[in-house]
Structure formats: C-alpha cells, structure tokens
GROMACS .gro file of C-alpha atoms in nm:
model
  235
    1MET     CA    1   3.591  -7.298   3.057
    2THR     CA    2   3.849  -7.031   2.923
    3ASP     CA    3   3.852  -6.857   2.606
    4SER     CA    4   4.139  -7.073   2.501
    5VAL     CA    5   3.968  -7.390   2.515
    6ILE     CA    6   3.823  -7.471   2.136
    7ILE     CA    7   3.718  -7.849   2.181
    8LYS     CA    8   3.544  -7.997   2.497
    9THR     CA    9   3.385  -8.302   2.513
   10ASP     CA   10   3.204  -8.460   2.832
   11GLN     CA   11   3.081  -8.836   2.819
   12LEU     CA   12   3.026  -8.829   2.449
   13LYS     CA   13   2.842  -9.160   2.360
   14LYS     CA   14   2.728  -9.281   2.000
   15ILE     CA   15   2.496  -9.571   1.961
   16TYR     CA   16   2.354  -9.670   1.622
   17GLN     CA   17   2.060  -9.872   1.584
   18MET     CA   18   2.124 -10.177   1.351
   19GLY     CA   19   1.774 -10.338   1.357
   20GLU     CA   20   1.704 -10.440   1.718
   21ILE     CA   21   2.045 -10.448   1.827
   22GLU     CA   22   2.241 -10.119   1.964
   23VAL     CA   23   2.583 -10.063   1.838
   24PRO     CA   24   2.798  -9.848   2.048
   25ALA     CA   25   3.080  -9.660   1.855
   26LEU     CA   26   3.166  -9.431   2.166
   27ASN     CA   27   3.126  -9.500   2.531
   28GLY     CA   28   3.234  -9.204   2.694
   29VAL     CA   29   3.506  -8.976   2.548
   30SER     CA   30   3.605  -8.669   2.734
   31ILE     CA   31   3.879  -8.471   2.585
   32THR     CA   32   3.975  -8.074   2.585
   33ILE     CA   33   4.201  -7.921   2.306
   34GLN     CA   34   4.338  -7.580   2.327
   35GLU     CA   35   4.333  -7.304   2.103
   36GLY     CA   36   4.647  -7.336   1.872
   37GLU     CA   37   4.682  -7.722   1.958
   38PHE     CA   38   4.816  -7.958   1.663
   39VAL     CA   39   4.642  -8.298   1.769
   40ALA     CA   40   4.668  -8.647   1.596
   41ILE     CA   41   4.347  -8.871   1.672
   42MET     CA   42   4.445  -9.246   1.612
   43GLY     CA   43   4.274  -9.586   1.656
   44PRO     CA   44   4.236  -9.906   1.467
   45SER     CA   45   3.936  -9.952   1.214
   46GLY     CA   46   3.633  -9.984   1.433
   47SER     CA   47   3.760  -9.799   1.732
   48GLY     CA   48   3.506  -9.510   1.694
   49LYS     CA   49   3.781  -9.241   1.564
   50SER     CA   50   3.587  -9.163   1.291
   51THR     CA   51   3.270  -9.122   1.473
   52LEU     CA   52   3.449  -8.881   1.699
   53MET     CA   53   3.569  -8.714   1.406
   54ASN     CA   54   3.241  -8.679   1.254
   55ILE     CA   55   3.084  -8.523   1.559
   56LEU     CA   56   3.382  -8.290   1.645
   57GLY     CA   57   3.285  -8.164   1.263
   58CYS     CA   58   2.951  -8.116   1.316
   59LEU     CA   59   2.844  -8.382   1.068
   60ASP     CA   60   2.670  -8.582   1.353
   61SER     CA   61   2.531  -8.575   1.717
   62PRO     CA   62   2.591  -8.754   2.026
   63THR     CA   63   2.333  -8.978   2.153
   64ASN     CA   64   2.438  -8.862   2.518
   65GLY     CA   65   2.698  -8.619   2.638
   66GLU     CA   66   2.826  -8.275   2.562
   67TYR     CA   67   3.023  -8.111   2.303
   68TYR     CA   68   3.136  -7.744   2.320
   69LEU     CA   69   3.302  -7.576   2.025
   70ASP     CA   70   3.436  -7.256   2.061
   71ASP     CA   71   3.241  -7.224   2.410
   72GLN     CA   72   2.934  -7.301   2.239
   73ASP     CA   73   2.706  -7.628   2.312
   74VAL     CA   74   2.670  -7.764   1.988
   75SER     CA   75   2.551  -8.133   2.097
   76LYS     CA   76   2.183  -8.053   2.087
   77LEU     CA   77   2.167  -7.852   1.735
   78ASP     CA   78   1.942  -7.986   1.482
   79ARG     CA   79   2.074  -8.051   1.097
   80ALA     CA   80   2.057  -7.678   1.001
   81GLN     CA   81   2.183  -7.560   1.286
   82LEU     CA   82   2.514  -7.789   1.288
   83ALA     CA   83   2.539  -7.687   0.888
   84HIS     CA   84   2.559  -7.339   1.011
   85ILE     CA   85   2.815  -7.379   1.256
   86ARG     CA   86   3.027  -7.598   0.989
   87ASN     CA   87   3.015  -7.297   0.774
   88GLU     CA   88   3.123  -7.032   1.033
   89LYS     CA   89   3.369  -7.226   1.242
   90LEU     CA   90   3.549  -7.516   1.079
   91GLY     CA   91   3.757  -7.604   0.782
   92PHE     CA   92   3.762  -7.947   0.630
   93ILE     CA   93   4.088  -8.103   0.472
   94PHE     CA   94   3.976  -8.453   0.326
   95GLN     CA   95   4.169  -8.777   0.194
   96SER     CA   96   4.014  -8.774  -0.155
   97TYR     CA   97   4.045  -8.370  -0.161
   98ASN     CA   98   3.677  -8.345  -0.224
   99LEU     CA   99   3.740  -8.053  -0.509
  100LEU     CA  100   3.442  -7.982  -0.784
  101PRO     CA  101   3.616  -8.109  -1.115
  102ARG     CA  102   3.488  -7.854  -1.344
  103MET     CA  103   3.587  -7.554  -1.089
  104SER     CA  104   3.930  -7.377  -1.111
  105ALA     CA  105   4.162  -7.402  -0.805
  106LEU     CA  106   4.052  -7.020  -0.732
  107GLU     CA  107   3.661  -7.113  -0.778
  108ASN     CA  108   3.710  -7.433  -0.524
  109VAL     CA  109   3.867  -7.223  -0.253
  110THR     CA  110   3.580  -6.967  -0.261
  111LEU     CA  111   3.300  -7.224  -0.253
  112PRO     CA  112   3.274  -7.211   0.141
  113MET     CA  113   3.242  -6.854   0.122
  114MET     CA  114   2.911  -6.880  -0.103
  115TYR     CA  115   2.734  -7.070   0.185
  116ASN     CA  116   2.866  -6.814   0.483
  117LYS     CA  117   2.623  -6.518   0.542
  118ASN     CA  118   2.889  -6.363   0.710
  119ALA     CA  119   3.170  -6.380   0.453
  120VAL     CA  120   3.263  -6.097   0.220
  121SER     CA  121   2.956  -6.045  -0.039
  122ASP     CA  122   3.205  -5.892  -0.289
  123HIS     CA  123   3.333  -6.110  -0.544
  124GLU     CA  124   3.657  -5.919  -0.594
  125LYS     CA  125   3.754  -5.942  -0.229
  126MET     CA  126   3.648  -6.314  -0.225
  127ALA     CA  127   3.861  -6.372  -0.526
  128GLN     CA  128   4.158  -6.174  -0.365
  129LYS     CA  129   4.136  -6.366  -0.032
  130ALA     CA  130   4.143  -6.710  -0.225
  131LYS     CA  131   4.453  -6.599  -0.435
  132GLU     CA  132   4.654  -6.499  -0.114
  133LEU     CA  133   4.542  -6.851   0.043
  134LEU     CA  134   4.688  -7.046  -0.266
  135GLU     CA  135   5.006  -6.810  -0.319
  136ILE     CA  136   5.041  -6.900   0.084
  137VAL     CA  137   5.029  -7.300  -0.008
  138GLY     CA  138   5.247  -7.254  -0.306
  139LEU     CA  139   5.005  -7.253  -0.579
  140GLY     CA  140   5.005  -6.871  -0.687
  141ASP     CA  141   5.051  -7.019  -1.041
  142ARG     CA  142   4.777  -7.264  -1.058
  143ILE     CA  143   4.480  -7.045  -0.949
  144GLN     CA  144   4.302  -7.108  -1.268
  145HIS     CA  145   4.414  -7.465  -1.307
  146GLN     CA  146   4.117  -7.742  -1.280
  147PRO     CA  147   4.200  -8.028  -1.055
  148LYS     CA  148   4.265  -8.275  -1.356
  149GLU     CA  149   4.583  -8.048  -1.421
  150LEU     CA  150   4.674  -8.081  -1.080
  151SER     CA  151   4.873  -8.327  -0.858
  152GLY     CA  152   4.739  -8.513  -0.595
  153GLY     CA  153   4.985  -8.278  -0.350
  154GLN     CA  154   4.845  -7.969  -0.527
  155GLN     CA  155   4.525  -8.083  -0.486
  156GLN     CA  156   4.552  -8.124  -0.154
  157ARG     CA  157   4.704  -7.790  -0.114
  158VAL     CA  158   4.388  -7.654  -0.295
  159ALA     CA  159   4.165  -7.813  -0.007
  160ILE     CA  160   4.396  -7.661   0.240
  161ALA     CA  161   4.328  -7.307   0.138
  162ARG     CA  162   3.956  -7.403   0.081
  163ALA     CA  163   3.933  -7.499   0.449
  164LEU     CA  164   4.093  -7.162   0.557
  165ILE     CA  165   3.877  -6.950   0.364
  166ASN     CA  166   3.629  -6.870   0.636
  167ASP     CA  167   3.887  -6.808   0.875
  168PRO     CA  168   3.775  -7.111   1.082
  169VAL     CA  169   3.838  -7.149   1.472
  170LEU     CA  170   3.921  -7.548   1.422
  171VAL     CA  171   4.058  -7.698   1.093
  172LEU     CA  172   3.995  -8.075   1.054
  173ALA     CA  173   4.212  -8.317   0.846
  174ASP     CA  174   4.070  -8.640   0.799
  175GLU     CA  175   4.370  -8.862   0.642
  176PRO     CA  176   4.536  -8.577   0.458
  177THR     CA  177   4.825  -8.733   0.329
  178GLY     CA  178   4.653  -9.091   0.298
  179ASN     CA  179   4.647  -9.063  -0.110
  180LEU     CA  180   4.964  -8.894  -0.143
  181ASP     CA  181   5.349  -9.037  -0.205
  182THR     CA  182   5.602  -8.952   0.049
  183LYS     CA  183   5.743  -8.629  -0.117
  184SER     CA  184   5.402  -8.475  -0.156
  185ALA     CA  185   5.284  -8.589   0.240
  186ASN     CA  186   5.582  -8.426   0.390
  187GLU     CA  187   5.522  -8.126   0.202
  188ILE     CA  188   5.169  -8.125   0.308
  189MET     CA  189   5.271  -8.194   0.652
  190GLU     CA  190   5.535  -7.887   0.611
  191ILE     CA  191   5.218  -7.656   0.530
  192LEU     CA  192   5.029  -7.790   0.840
  193HIS     CA  193   5.304  -7.731   1.063
  194GLN     CA  194   5.315  -7.363   0.913
  195LEU     CA  195   4.945  -7.342   1.009
  196HIS     CA  196   5.009  -7.443   1.329
  197GLN     CA  197   5.311  -7.197   1.393
  198ALA     CA  198   5.051  -6.927   1.300
  199ARG     CA  199   4.841  -7.054   1.584
  200ARG     CA  200   4.570  -7.250   1.399
  201THR     CA  201   4.387  -7.537   1.573
  202ILE     CA  202   4.423  -7.850   1.403
  203VAL     CA  203   4.308  -8.189   1.490
  204MET     CA  204   4.412  -8.486   1.219
  205VAL     CA  205   4.298  -8.840   1.197
  206THR     CA  206   4.568  -9.046   1.080
  207HIS     CA  207   4.668  -9.400   1.087
  208GLU     CA  208   5.026  -9.342   1.003
  209HIS     CA  209   5.243  -9.301   1.336
  210GLU     CA  210   5.539  -9.100   1.144
  211ILE     CA  211   5.268  -8.866   1.041
  212ALA     CA  212   5.087  -8.860   1.417
  213GLU     CA  213   5.436  -8.828   1.558
  214GLN     CA  214   5.496  -8.460   1.417
  215THR     CA  215   5.215  -8.321   1.596
  216GLN     CA  216   5.192  -8.190   1.944
  217ARG     CA  217   4.975  -8.456   2.082
  218ILE     CA  218   4.832  -8.803   1.998
  219ILE     CA  219   4.514  -8.904   2.126
  220ALA     CA  220   4.414  -9.288   2.079
  221ILE     CA  221   4.087  -9.450   2.064
  222ARG     CA  222   4.024  -9.785   2.093
  223ASP     CA  223   3.649  -9.939   2.167
  224GLY     CA  224   3.481  -9.611   2.200
  225LEU     CA  225   3.728  -9.495   2.473
  226VAL     CA  226   4.022  -9.276   2.487
  227GLU     CA  227   4.292  -9.526   2.558
  228GLN     CA  228   4.577  -9.305   2.564
  229ASP     CA  229   4.641  -8.913   2.566
  230LYS     CA  230   5.013  -8.819   2.521
  231LYS     CA  231   5.207  -8.523   2.431
  232ASN     CA  232   5.493  -8.586   2.162
  233GLY     CA  233   5.704  -8.291   2.288
  234ARG     CA  234   5.654  -8.066   1.987
  235LYS     CA  235   5.621  -7.718   2.036
   0.00000   0.00000   0.00000
C-alpha cells in the first residue's frame, strides 16, 4: 500500500448470530479510498451500509477479512484499542448531531480532546483551536450558545467542528443532512466541499441521490456486497 491510501478493506465479512441462525450483513466487501477523496456510500435498508460504516468507524469489528486504516490493520483490535484509534484518527458527524445539551458550542467542540492523550493539555490552546474551527464553520459569534439555542444547521456545524478538533485522517459523516431543510443541507454540503478542497478525506453515508451526486465517488452496497463503484466526475 502507498502512503496515500486511507482505507483499504479486503473481503470484509460480518455475520450476526441471531439465536441459532447466522445473518450475514457483509459478504466480502473490498474497497480502497485514497487520501483526500470525498466518497458517498449508498444502499437500501438492510444492504449492509450501516454495518460497513460501523466497521470503517472502528465501532465494530469484521467477522472475517481485513481493514487497514491509514496503513494500520485494525480488523483484529479489541474494544479498548478500537476506542484509541477512534480518538486518534477519526472524526464523526452524525445525523442527530449528538451534542451534549448542557455544554456550550465551544465545550462540545473541545470534548474529543479530553479523551485524546496526544491532544493539547493546555485548556487555553484547546479553547483557541475550538474557536478557530467554529469560525471556519461560520459560528464565531455562537461559541457560548448551548444546542437548544442553535438551529439544526448550526448544531450540525458545531458537530463538524468537533469532528475536526483532533485533526483526524478520516471524517465519517452518517446522513449529515438527514435532519435538515434544503437550505441548511446545502450549507452543510458547502462546508464539506471546503473541507474536501483542503484535502480532508470524507466518507459519507446518505440515502439522498442528489447529496451523493455532489461527492467524487459513489459506492453502492446491496446484499452485503459492492454493487457499484462509480466516479462522479467531480474534483
């Protein structure tokens, strides 16, 4: 593998045990994603896309197969090791924002740094970095606002800033526009495009074709397999 490969999976399989019945969720998924790519993962309900996203996000492990994240084989790691990888290398953006309601935007953004041993321990530096990220996403005047004082689109901007605070090698966005109106969704996609232009690697799960078409590449999953892997012609 070259240094520019962020994700490489080889014949990923995931089987869930339901009593005595084995239910296959992934049947041998092999994909490669380069540094700086903006990729959408699509698929109908039950296709395996959520299972794949959980494995790519080090929230679950495959039953068989290999997953290399930033040149490291993470497919056999235990839960504690996976948690360490998540804090060090991954940034998450969720459909429901997942902000802590009693914390300000600033505090929500700095939260991942609390769990990262390699992050800055100086609280002033942490706060300064969080402020800069909130300014980048257009919330420089909302840093002390709690989630209840922010619109859905603004909450998702906080979530994006939080995803970037530890300088991840990969940003995973799970239906990031799913709870938003069209205007807010377009604004969030514009921020993601800006991050992509800055060479961030982004993998996004979405069921919306018009959102997926804005990425560089679409990987379609069906019945636990890659049904289609196509480029969109975007740079």
